[in-house]
Structures are given as C-alpha cells and as structure tokens.
Amino acid sequence: MSIVEEPTKTITVTNDAGEKREVKVNTVVKVATPEDSSDPLQIVGDTYFLFYNNQGTISLATRNFAENAVGTALDTTNLVEYLQEDSTAETPATPAESDVDSDTYYDSIFAAWQRQHDYIVSIEDDAVKQSVQTSHSAAIFEANRLQMEHPEDAAIINESLHKVLEGK
C-alpha cells in the first residue's frame, strides 16, 4: 500500500444509519501489487481515503463493495466509512484454519455487526451517531478481512455476509 497526500476533494460516505454525508479528504491510500503477485480480492490499484472524523479518530472510506463493483471506476459519491474501533474493544476471533466453516465465518461477521450496532445504540448525540461506521459497514469490513486471510473460502464468507446483512 502507498499513502499519498493529494489536493483536497469532497467525497460522499455512507454512515451506519445508511445516511450519506460529504467529507473532505486529501489522504489517499492505493493498494499495490502484493509480493506474491496474487490479487484474490481484485483490489490492486484500488483507491481508499483516510480522514479525521468527528470523534477525532481516523476513518477509512472505501468503495461500497455491495453497490460499486471492483474493476469499475471508483464512484466517490458512494463510499462506505470504516471507523477505527476503540482499542479496548474486543477484536473478533479469527477462525482457526482447522475449524473453518460457514458458521465460524457467520459468527465472526455477526459479532462485528453486533458490536458496532451496540456502540451506535449507546450514542446519545445524533451528530456523533451519524459520524460513525455503520453496522452494515462493520460486517462488510470483517468479511473483507476474512477474505484476505482465507481467499479460498470467499464464496462461504460472502454467503455468511449476506445472511448477516439480511438479518438471518
């Protein structure tokens, strides 16, 4: 990955409530070719943005993978915000290679969704509530993390993600 500063521009990100807001960014993250030259997620050359959110932490804006397919031009009016988790939060357990199955992936993705949902519910200030990562985004981020670790199980992970997002 490379991180570069570019002229400031405005992008649109979707928050946890599914509401869109505009943010100004000038820090761009580009995905480089991995050392092993494989690209299972097909994200080499993709662009992400870093910006400070209302909580004073850094958010990552990525393409909305559900609506803005990899391999197409990046739609900067339809990005998803990933909010940095509190360092005291419990991190999801990565499935051990020996016991990976669809339930394990589902549980990990659902735990990320639930943790973010609980956090949002605990926020009383609507302005702050709108500036945090959505539960939907947290689930997608976790699924992407799992796919990077287990590209061979991408289909199972995507199926588990869809179950979480559909409330199953």
Backbone as JSON Lines, residues from 0, in Angstrom:
{"i":0,"aa":"M","n":[0.84,-1.17,0.0],"ca":[0.0,0.0,0.0],"c":[0.88,1.22,0.0]}
{"i":1,"aa":"S","n":[0.34,2.25,-0.59],"ca":[1.03,3.53,-0.52],"c":[0.03,4.57,-0.04]}
{"i":2,"aa":"I","n":[0.52,5.51,0.74],"ca":[-0.31,6.59,1.25],"c":[0.29,7.89,0.75]}
{"i":3,"aa":"V","n":[-0.51,8.67,0.03],"ca":[-0.03,9.94,-0.51],"c":[-1.03,11.04,-0.21]}
{"i":4,"aa":"E","n":[-0.51,12.25,-0.18],"ca":[-1.36,13.42,0.01],"c":[-1.64,14.02,-1.35]}
{"i":5,"aa":"E","n":[-2.91,14.27,-1.61],"ca":[-3.34,14.86,-2.87],"c":[-4.15,16.11,-2.58]}
{"i":6,"aa":"P","n":[-4.45,16.91,-3.59],"ca":[-5.29,18.08,-3.34],"c":[-6.62,17.66,-2.7]}
{"i":7,"aa":"T","n":[-7.1,18.49,-1.8],"ca":[-8.34,18.19,-1.07],"c":[-9.51,18.12,-2.03]}
{"i":8,"aa":"K","n":[-10.34,17.09,-1.83],"ca":[-11.57,16.95,-2.61],"c":[-12.67,16.44,-1.69]}
{"i":9,"aa":"T","n":[-13.9,16.55,-2.15],"ca":[-15.05,16.12,-1.38],"c":[-15.54,14.78,-1.89]}
{"i":10,"aa":"I","n":[-15.78,13.85,-0.95],"ca":[-16.34,12.55,-1.29],"c":[-17.61,12.36,-0.46]}
{"i":11,"aa":"T","n":[-18.41,11.39,-0.82],"ca":[-19.63,11.09,-0.08],"c":[-19.5,9.71,0.54]}
{"i":12,"aa":"V","n":[-19.71,9.65,1.86],"ca":[-19.62,8.37,2.57],"c":[-20.97,8.04,3.2]}
{"i":13,"aa":"T","n":[-21.23,6.75,3.36],"ca":[-22.45,6.28,3.99],"c":[-22.13,5.92,5.43]}
{"i":14,"aa":"N","n":[-22.95,6.42,6.36],"ca":[-22.71,6.12,7.77],"c":[-23.5,4.89,8.2]}
{"i":15,"aa":"D","n":[-23.48,4.57,9.48],"ca":[-24.1,3.36,9.99],"c":[-25.62,3.33,9.82]}
{"i":16,"aa":"A","n":[-26.22,4.5,9.8],"ca":[-27.67,4.57,9.64],"c":[-28.07,4.54,8.16]}
{"i":17,"aa":"G","n":[-27.08,4.38,7.29],"ca":[-27.35,4.35,5.86],"c":[-27.48,5.75,5.26]}
{"i":18,"aa":"E","n":[-27.2,6.78,6.07],"ca":[-27.28,8.15,5.6],"c":[-25.95,8.57,5.01]}
{"i":19,"aa":"K","n":[-26.05,9.38,3.97],"ca":[-24.83,9.84,3.31],"c":[-24.45,11.23,3.81]}
{"i":20,"aa":"R","n":[-23.14,11.47,3.84],"ca":[-22.63,12.8,4.17],"c":[-21.37,13.04,3.38]}
{"i":21,"aa":"E","n":[-21.08,14.31,3.16],"ca":[-19.88,14.67,2.42],"c":[-18.75,14.96,3.4]}
{"i":22,"aa":"V","n":[-17.55,14.51,3.06],"ca":[-16.36,14.8,3.85],"c":[-15.26,15.23,2.9]}
{"i":23,"aa":"K","n":[-14.35,16.02,3.41],"ca":[-13.2,16.46,2.61],"c":[-12.02,15.54,2.92]}
{"i":24,"aa":"V","n":[-11.33,15.12,1.88],"ca":[-10.19,14.22,2.03],"c":[-9.01,14.72,1.22]}
{"i":25,"aa":"N","n":[-7.81,14.42,1.7],"ca":[-6.61,14.69,0.91],"c":[-5.57,13.6,1.1]}
{"i":26,"aa":"T","n":[-5.91,12.56,1.85],"ca":[-5.0,11.44,2.06],"c":[-5.56,10.23,1.33]}
{"i":27,"aa":"V","n":[-4.78,9.74,0.37],"ca":[-5.22,8.66,-0.49],"c":[-4.37,7.42,-0.24]}
{"i":28,"aa":"V","n":[-5.05,6.29,-0.1],"ca":[-4.37,5.0,0.08],"c":[-4.59,4.21,-1.2]}
{"i":29,"aa":"K","n":[-3.5,3.74,-1.8],"ca":[-3.58,2.92,-3.02],"c":[-3.06,1.54,-2.69]}
{"i":30,"aa":"V","n":[-3.76,0.54,-3.21],"ca":[-3.36,-0.85,-2.99],"c":[-2.36,-1.22,-4.08]}
{"i":31,"aa":"A","n":[-1.19,-1.66,-3.66],"ca":[-0.14,-2.05,-4.6],"c":[-0.2,-3.56,-4.86]}
{"i":32,"aa":"T","n":[0.57,-4.01,-5.82],"ca":[0.63,-5.43,-6.12],"c":[1.33,-6.15,-4.97]}
{"i":33,"aa":"P","n":[0.7,-7.18,-4.41],"ca":[1.35,-7.92,-3.31],"c":[2.6,-8.64,-3.8]}
{"i":34,"aa":"E","n":[3.45,-8.95,-2.84],"ca":[4.71,-9.62,-3.19],"c":[4.5,-10.91,-3.94]}
{"i":35,"aa":"D","n":[3.44,-11.65,-3.6],"ca":[3.2,-12.92,-4.26],"c":[2.45,-12.75,-5.58]}
{"i":36,"aa":"S","n":[2.18,-11.51,-5.95],"ca":[1.53,-11.15,-7.22],"c":[0.12,-11.7,-7.37]}
{"i":37,"aa":"S","n":[-0.49,-12.19,-6.29],"ca":[-1.87,-12.62,-6.39],"c":[-2.77,-11.48,-5.91]}
{"i":38,"aa":"D","n":[-3.97,-11.46,-6.39],"ca":[-4.92,-10.41,-6.02],"c":[-6.3,-11.04,-5.9]}
{"i":39,"aa":"P","n":[-6.51,-11.9,-4.87],"ca":[-7.77,-12.64,-4.77],"c":[-8.99,-11.73,-4.65]}
{"i":40,"aa":"L","n":[-8.84,-10.56,-4.06],"ca":[-9.98,-9.66,-3.92],"c":[-10.1,-8.68,-5.08]}
{"i":41,"aa":"Q","n":[-9.15,-8.74,-5.99],"ca":[-9.12,-7.87,-7.17],"c":[-9.16,-6.41,-6.77]}
{"i":42,"aa":"I","n":[-8.29,-6.02,-5.82],"ca":[-8.27,-4.64,-5.35],"c":[-6.96,-3.93,-5.64]}
{"i":43,"aa":"V","n":[-6.03,-4.58,-6.36],"ca":[-4.78,-3.91,-6.71],"c":[-5.12,-2.7,-7.56]}
{"i":44,"aa":"G","n":[-4.57,-1.57,-7.17],"ca":[-4.83,-0.32,-7.87],"c":[-6.05,0.41,-7.34]}
{"i":45,"aa":"D","n":[-6.79,-0.2,-6.41],"ca":[-7.97,0.44,-5.85],"c":[-7.55,1.62,-4.98]}
{"i":46,"aa":"T","n":[-8.46,2.55,-4.79],"ca":[-8.18,3.77,-4.04],"c":[-9.09,3.84,-2.82]}
{"i":47,"aa":"Y","n":[-8.51,4.22,-1.69],"ca":[-9.22,4.43,-0.44],"c":[-8.82,5.8,0.08]}
{"i":48,"aa":"F","n":[-9.58,6.33,1.01],"ca":[-9.3,7.65,1.55],"c":[-9.29,7.6,3.07]}
{"i":49,"aa":"L","n":[-8.38,8.36,3.69],"ca":[-8.31,8.49,5.14],"c":[-8.73,9.91,5.51]}
{"i":50,"aa":"F","n":[-9.5,10.03,6.6],"ca":[-9.88,11.36,7.06],"c":[-10.2,11.31,8.55]}
{"i":51,"aa":"Y","n":[-10.08,12.49,9.19],"ca":[-10.44,12.58,10.6],"c":[-11.94,12.73,10.71]}
{"i":52,"aa":"N","n":[-12.55,11.94,11.6],"ca":[-13.99,12.02,11.81],"c":[-14.29,12.91,13.01]}
{"i":53,"aa":"N","n":[-15.56,13.04,13.35],"ca":[-15.97,13.91,14.45],"c":[-15.51,13.42,15.82]}
{"i":54,"aa":"Q","n":[-15.09,12.18,15.92],"ca":[-14.62,11.63,17.19],"c":[-13.12,11.84,17.38]}
{"i":55,"aa":"G","n":[-12.48,12.44,16.38],"ca":[-11.05,12.69,16.47],"c":[-10.2,11.49,16.11]}
{"i":56,"aa":"T","n":[-10.81,10.44,15.59],"ca":[-10.05,9.28,15.13],"c":[-10.05,9.29,13.6]}
{"i":57,"aa":"I","n":[-9.36,8.37,13.03],"ca":[-9.26,8.31,11.58],"c":[-10.24,7.29,11.03]}
{"i":58,"aa":"S","n":[-10.96,7.69,10.0],"ca":[-11.87,6.79,9.29],"c":[-11.26,6.45,7.94]}
{"i":59,"aa":"L","n":[-11.64,5.3,7.44],"ca":[-11.24,4.85,6.11],"c":[-12.48,4.79,5.24]}
{"i":60,"aa":"A","n":[-12.41,5.44,4.08],"ca":[-13.52,5.39,3.12],"c":[-13.11,4.47,1.98]}
{"i":61,"aa":"T","n":[-13.95,3.47,1.71],"ca":[-13.68,2.52,0.63],"c":[-14.87,2.47,-0.3]}
{"i":62,"aa":"R","n":[-14.66,1.86,-1.44],"ca":[-15.8,1.68,-2.34],"c":[-16.86,0.86,-1.62]}
{"i":63,"aa":"N","n":[-18.09,1.1,-1.97],"ca":[-19.2,0.32,-1.42],"c":[-19.22,-0.97,-2.24]}
{"i":64,"aa":"F","n":[-18.59,-2.01,-1.71],"ca":[-18.42,-3.25,-2.46],"c":[-19.74,-3.88,-2.86]}
{"i":65,"aa":"A","n":[-20.8,-3.62,-2.1],"ca":[-22.1,-4.19,-2.44],"c":[-22.72,-3.51,-3.65]}
{"i":66,"aa":"E","n":[-22.38,-2.25,-3.9],"ca":[-23.01,-1.5,-4.98],"c":[-22.04,-0.96,-6.01]}
{"i":67,"aa":"N","n":[-20.75,-0.93,-5.71],"ca":[-19.75,-0.33,-6.59],"c":[-18.67,-1.39,-6.82]}
{"i":68,"aa":"A","n":[-18.89,-2.25,-7.79],"ca":[-18.06,-3.43,-8.02],"c":[-16.6,-3.09,-8.28]}
{"i":69,"aa":"V","n":[-15.74,-3.97,-7.79],"ca":[-14.31,-3.86,-8.06],"c":[-14.11,-4.02,-9.56]}
{"i":70,"aa":"G","n":[-13.18,-3.28,-10.11],"ca":[-12.92,-3.36,-11.55],"c":[-13.65,-2.29,-12.32]}
{"i":71,"aa":"T","n":[-14.55,-1.57,-11.65],"ca":[-15.24,-0.45,-12.29],"c":[-14.63,0.84,-11.75]}
{"i":72,"aa":"A","n":[-14.92,1.94,-12.41],"ca":[-14.41,3.22,-11.95],"c":[-14.95,3.51,-10.55]}
{"i":73,"aa":"L","n":[-14.09,4.06,-9.7],"ca":[-14.47,4.36,-8.33],"c":[-15.5,5.48,-8.31]}
{"i":74,"aa":"D","n":[-16.63,5.22,-7.67],"ca":[-17.7,6.2,-7.53],"c":[-17.5,6.91,-6.19]}
{"i":75,"aa":"T","n":[-16.94,8.12,-6.2],"ca":[-16.65,8.83,-4.95],"c":[-17.9,9.43,-4.31]}
{"i":76,"aa":"T","n":[-19.05,9.18,-4.9],"ca":[-20.31,9.61,-4.28],"c":[-21.01,8.43,-3.6]}
{"i":77,"aa":"N","n":[-20.34,7.28,-3.56],"ca":[-20.94,6.09,-2.97],"c":[-19.86,5.26,-2.28]}
{"i":78,"aa":"L","n":[-19.29,5.83,-1.21],"ca":[-18.23,5.16,-0.46],"c":[-18.77,4.78,0.92]}
{"i":79,"aa":"V","n":[-18.12,3.82,1.55],"ca":[-18.51,3.35,2.88],"c":[-17.42,3.75,3.86]}
{"i":80,"aa":"E","n":[-17.84,4.26,5.02],"ca":[-16.9,4.67,6.04],"c":[-16.66,3.53,7.02]}
{"i":81,"aa":"Y","n":[-15.39,3.28,7.31],"ca":[-14.99,2.33,8.34],"c":[-14.35,3.13,9.45]}
{"i":82,"aa":"L","n":[-14.94,3.06,10.61],"ca":[-14.48,3.81,11.76],"c":[-13.52,2.96,12.56]}
{"i":83,"aa":"Q","n":[-12.45,3.57,12.99],"ca":[-11.47,2.87,13.81],"c":[-12.12,2.47,15.12]}
{"i":84,"aa":"E","n":[-12.02,1.19,15.48],"ca":[-12.61,0.7,16.71],"c":[-11.8,1.17,17.9]}
{"i":85,"aa":"D","n":[-12.5,1.3,19.02],"ca":[-11.85,1.64,20.27],"c":[-10.86,0.53,20.61]}
{"i":86,"aa":"S","n":[-9.67,0.91,21.03],"ca":[-8.63,-0.1,21.28],"c":[-8.99,-1.03,22.43]}
{"i":87,"aa":"T","n":[-9.96,-0.64,23.26],"ca":[-10.35,-1.51,24.36],"c":[-11.42,-2.51,23.93]}
{"i":88,"aa":"A","n":[-11.93,-2.34,22.73],"ca":[-12.97,-3.26,22.25],"c":[-12.38,-4.63,22.0]}
{"i":89,"aa":"E","n":[-13.21,-5.62,22.17],"ca":[-12.79,-6.99,21.89],"c":[-12.68,-7.18,20.39]}
{"i":90,"aa":"T","n":[-11.56,-7.69,19.92],"ca":[-11.43,-7.93,18.5],"c":[-12.02,-9.28,18.16]}
{"i":91,"aa":"P","n":[-12.61,-9.39,16.97],"ca":[-13.22,-10.66,16.62],"c":[-12.15,-11.75,16.48]}
{"i":92,"aa":"A","n":[-12.51,-12.92,16.89],"ca":[-11.58,-14.04,16.78],"c":[-11.49,-14.46,15.33]}
{"i":93,"aa":"T","n":[-10.27,-14.64,14.86],"ca":[-10.09,-15.14,13.52],"c":[-10.26,-16.64,13.55]}
{"i":94,"aa":"P","n":[-11.06,-17.17,12.67],"ca":[-11.26,-18.62,12.68],"c":[-9.93,-19.35,12.5]}
{"i":95,"aa":"A","n":[-9.73,-20.37,13.29],"ca":[-8.54,-21.19,13.13],"c":[-8.69,-22.01,11.86]}
{"i":96,"aa":"E","n":[-7.59,-22.18,11.16],"ca":[-7.64,-22.87,9.88],"c":[-8.23,-24.27,9.98]}
{"i":97,"aa":"S","n":[-8.04,-24.91,11.13],"ca":[-8.51,-26.29,11.27],"c":[-10.02,-26.4,11.45]}
{"i":98,"aa":"D","n":[-10.67,-25.33,11.96],"ca":[-12.09,-25.45,12.21],"c":[-12.92,-24.39,11.48]}
{"i":99,"aa":"V","n":[-12.49,-24.02,10.29],"ca":[-13.2,-23.03,9.49],"c":[-14.42,-23.68,8.84]}
{"i":100,"aa":"D","n":[-15.58,-23.09,9.08],"ca":[-16.79,-23.49,8.39],"c":[-17.68,-22.26,8.27]}
{"i":101,"aa":"S","n":[-18.81,-22.4,7.61],"ca":[-19.66,-21.25,7.37],"c":[-20.17,-20.64,8.68]}
{"i":102,"aa":"D","n":[-20.43,-21.47,9.69],"ca":[-20.89,-20.94,10.97],"c":[-19.83,-20.07,11.63]}
{"i":103,"aa":"T","n":[-18.59,-20.45,11.52],"ca":[-17.5,-19.68,12.11],"c":[-17.4,-18.32,11.44]}
{"i":104,"aa":"Y","n":[-17.47,-18.28,10.11],"ca":[-17.43,-17.01,9.39],"c":[-18.65,-16.17,9.74]}
{"i":105,"aa":"Y","n":[-19.82,-16.79,9.74],"ca":[-21.05,-16.07,10.09],"c":[-20.92,-15.45,11.48]}
{"i":106,"aa":"D","n":[-20.46,-16.23,12.45],"ca":[-20.34,-15.75,13.83],"c":[-19.39,-14.56,13.92]}
{"i":107,"aa":"S","n":[-18.28,-14.62,13.21],"ca":[-17.31,-13.53,13.23],"c":[-17.88,-12.26,12.6]}
{"i":108,"aa":"I","n":[-18.57,-12.41,11.47],"ca":[-19.17,-11.26,10.78],"c":[-20.31,-10.69,11.62]}
{"i":109,"aa":"F","n":[-21.14,-11.56,12.17],"ca":[-22.25,-11.1,13.0],"c":[-21.74,-10.39,14.25]}
{"i":110,"aa":"A","n":[-20.66,-10.89,14.86],"ca":[-20.1,-10.25,16.05],"c":[-19.64,-8.83,15.74]}
{"i":111,"aa":"A","n":[-19.03,-8.64,14.58],"ca":[-18.61,-7.28,14.17],"c":[-19.83,-6.39,13.98]}
{"i":112,"aa":"W","n":[-20.86,-6.93,13.33],"ca":[-22.1,-6.17,13.13],"c":[-22.73,-5.8,14.47]}
{"i":113,"aa":"Q","n":[-22.85,-6.77,15.37],"ca":[-23.49,-6.56,16.66],"c":[-22.72,-5.57,17.52]}
{"i":114,"aa":"R","n":[-21.4,-5.69,17.54],"ca":[-20.57,-4.79,18.34],"c":[-20.77,-3.34,17.89]}
{"i":115,"aa":"Q","n":[-20.79,-3.12,16.57],"ca":[-20.97,-1.76,16.06],"c":[-22.4,-1.28,16.33]}
{"i":116,"aa":"H","n":[-23.38,-2.16,16.17],"ca":[-24.77,-1.81,16.45],"c":[-24.93,-1.38,17.91]}
{"i":117,"aa":"D","n":[-24.37,-2.14,18.83],"ca":[-24.45,-1.81,20.25],"c":[-23.78,-0.47,20.54]}
{"i":118,"aa":"Y","n":[-22.66,-0.22,19.89],"ca":[-21.95,1.05,20.08],"c":[-22.82,2.21,19.61]}
{"i":119,"aa":"I","n":[-23.43,2.06,18.45],"ca":[-24.27,3.14,17.9],"c":[-25.47,3.4,18.81]}
{"i":120,"aa":"V","n":[-26.09,2.34,19.3],"ca":[-27.24,2.49,20.19],"c":[-26.84,3.24,21.46]}
{"i":121,"aa":"S","n":[-25.6,3.08,21.9],"ca":[-25.15,3.73,23.14],"c":[-24.88,5.22,22.97]}
{"i":122,"aa":"I","n":[-24.8,5.7,21.74],"ca":[-24.51,7.11,21.48],"c":[-25.8,7.92,21.58]}
{"i":123,"aa":"E","n":[-25.78,8.97,22.37],"ca":[-26.97,9.8,22.54],"c":[-27.0,10.98,21.59]}
{"i":124,"aa":"D","n":[-25.86,11.52,21.22],"ca":[-25.79,12.7,20.36],"c":[-25.97,12.28,18.9]}
{"i":125,"aa":"D","n":[-27.04,12.77,18.26],"ca":[-27.33,12.39,16.87],"c":[-26.22,12.79,15.92]}
{"i":126,"aa":"A","n":[-25.56,13.92,16.16],"ca":[-24.47,14.35,15.27],"c":[-23.31,13.37,15.33]}
{"i":127,"aa":"V","n":[-23.02,12.88,16.51],"ca":[-21.94,11.89,16.66],"c":[-22.4,10.57,16.07]}
{"i":128,"aa":"K","n":[-23.64,10.22,16.32],"ca":[-24.19,8.95,15.83],"c":[-24.07,8.86,14.3]}
{"i":129,"aa":"Q","n":[-24.25,9.98,13.61],"ca":[-24.19,9.99,12.15],"c":[-22.77,9.94,11.62]}
{"i":130,"aa":"S","n":[-21.79,10.14,12.5],"ca":[-20.41,10.19,12.02],"c":[-19.65,8.89,12.22]}
{"i":131,"aa":"V","n":[-20.32,7.86,12.71],"ca":[-19.63,6.6,12.96],"c":[-19.94,5.57,11.88]}
{"i":132,"aa":"Q","n":[-19.1,4.58,11.82],"ca":[-19.27,3.49,10.87],"c":[-20.59,2.77,11.11]}
{"i":133,"aa":"T","n":[-21.23,2.37,10.04],"ca":[-22.5,1.64,10.16],"c":[-22.24,0.19,10.56]}
{"i":134,"aa":"S","n":[-23.25,-0.44,11.13],"ca":[-23.16,-1.87,11.44],"c":[-22.96,-2.65,10.15]}
{"i":135,"aa":"H","n":[-23.65,-2.21,9.11],"ca":[-23.54,-2.81,7.79],"c":[-22.08,-2.75,7.31]}
{"i":136,"aa":"S","n":[-21.46,-1.59,7.47],"ca":[-20.07,-1.41,7.06],"c":[-19.12,-2.27,7.89]}
{"i":137,"aa":"A","n":[-19.41,-2.37,9.19],"ca":[-18.55,-3.19,10.05],"c":[-18.59,-4.64,9.61]}
{"i":138,"aa":"A","n":[-19.77,-5.12,9.23],"ca":[-19.9,-6.5,8.75],"c":[-19.13,-6.68,7.44]}
{"i":139,"aa":"I","n":[-19.26,-5.74,6.53],"ca":[-18.54,-5.81,5.25],"c":[-17.04,-5.78,5.49]}
{"i":140,"aa":"F","n":[-16.59,-4.91,6.38],"ca":[-15.16,-4.81,6.68],"c":[-14.64,-6.13,7.23]}
{"i":141,"aa":"E","n":[-15.39,-6.74,8.14],"ca":[-14.98,-8.02,8.71],"c":[-14.94,-9.11,7.63]}
{"i":142,"aa":"A","n":[-15.94,-9.11,6.76],"ca":[-15.95,-10.1,5.67],"c":[-14.74,-9.89,4.76]}
{"i":143,"aa":"N","n":[-14.4,-8.64,4.46],"ca":[-13.23,-8.35,3.63],"c":[-11.95,-8.83,4.32]}
{"i":144,"aa":"R","n":[-11.87,-8.6,5.63],"ca":[-10.69,-9.04,6.38],"c":[-10.58,-10.57,6.32]}
{"i":145,"aa":"L","n":[-11.69,-11.26,6.5],"ca":[-11.68,-12.72,6.44],"c":[-11.3,-13.22,5.05]}
{"i":146,"aa":"Q","n":[-11.79,-12.53,4.01],"ca":[-11.45,-12.94,2.65],"c":[-9.97,-12.75,2.36]}
{"i":147,"aa":"M","n":[-9.38,-11.72,2.94],"ca":[-7.94,-11.53,2.74],"c":[-7.15,-12.64,3.42]}
{"i":148,"aa":"E","n":[-7.63,-13.1,4.56],"ca":[-6.95,-14.17,5.29],"c":[-7.26,-15.55,4.72]}
{"i":149,"aa":"H","n":[-8.46,-15.71,4.14],"ca":[-8.9,-17.01,3.65],"c":[-9.52,-16.86,2.26]}
{"i":150,"aa":"P","n":[-8.73,-16.47,1.26],"ca":[-9.29,-16.27,-0.08],"c":[-9.93,-17.53,-0.66]}
{"i":151,"aa":"E","n":[-9.5,-18.67,-0.2],"ca":[-10.06,-19.93,-0.7],"c":[-11.51,-20.13,-0.25]}
{"i":152,"aa":"D","n":[-11.93,-19.39,0.77],"ca":[-13.29,-19.51,1.3],"c":[-14.16,-18.29,0.96]}
{"i":153,"aa":"A","n":[-13.8,-17.55,-0.08],"ca":[-14.5,-16.32,-0.42],"c":[-16.0,-16.53,-0.61]}
{"i":154,"aa":"A","n":[-16.39,-17.6,-1.25],"ca":[-17.81,-17.85,-1.5],"c":[-18.56,-18.08,-0.19]}
{"i":155,"aa":"I","n":[-17.98,-18.84,0.72],"ca":[-18.61,-19.1,2.02],"c":[-18.7,-17.81,2.83]}
{"i":156,"aa":"I","n":[-17.64,-17.01,2.79],"ca":[-17.62,-15.75,3.53],"c":[-18.68,-14.8,2.98]}
{"i":157,"aa":"N","n":[-18.79,-14.7,1.66],"ca":[-19.81,-13.84,1.06],"c":[-21.21,-14.3,1.42]}
{"i":158,"aa":"E","n":[-21.42,-15.59,1.43],"ca":[-22.73,-16.13,1.81],"c":[-23.05,-15.77,3.26]}
{"i":159,"aa":"S","n":[-22.07,-15.9,4.12],"ca":[-22.25,-15.55,5.52],"c":[-22.53,-14.05,5.68]}
{"i":160,"aa":"L","n":[-21.81,-13.23,4.92],"ca":[-22.03,-11.78,4.96],"c":[-23.47,-11.45,4.56]}
{"i":161,"aa":"H","n":[-23.93,-12.04,3.48],"ca":[-25.3,-11.76,3.01],"c":[-26.34,-12.18,4.05]}
{"i":162,"aa":"K","n":[-26.09,-13.29,4.75],"ca":[-27.02,-13.72,5.8],"c":[-27.07,-12.68,6.92]}
{"i":163,"aa":"V","n":[-25.91,-12.16,7.32],"ca":[-25.86,-11.15,8.37],"c":[-26.59,-9.88,7.92]}
{"i":164,"aa":"L","n":[-26.29,-9.43,6.7],"ca":[-26.88,-8.18,6.21],"c":[-28.38,-8.29,6.0]}
{"i":165,"aa":"E","n":[-28.86,-9.5,5.72],"ca":[-30.3,-9.72,5.54],"c":[-31.01,-10.04,6.84]}
{"i":166,"aa":"G","n":[-30.26,-10.08,7.95],"ca":[-30.85,-10.32,9.25],"c":[-31.22,-11.75,9.53]}
{"i":167,"aa":"K","n":[-30.58,-12.67,8.83],"ca":[-30.88,-14.11,9.01],"c":[-30.05,-14.7,10.11]}
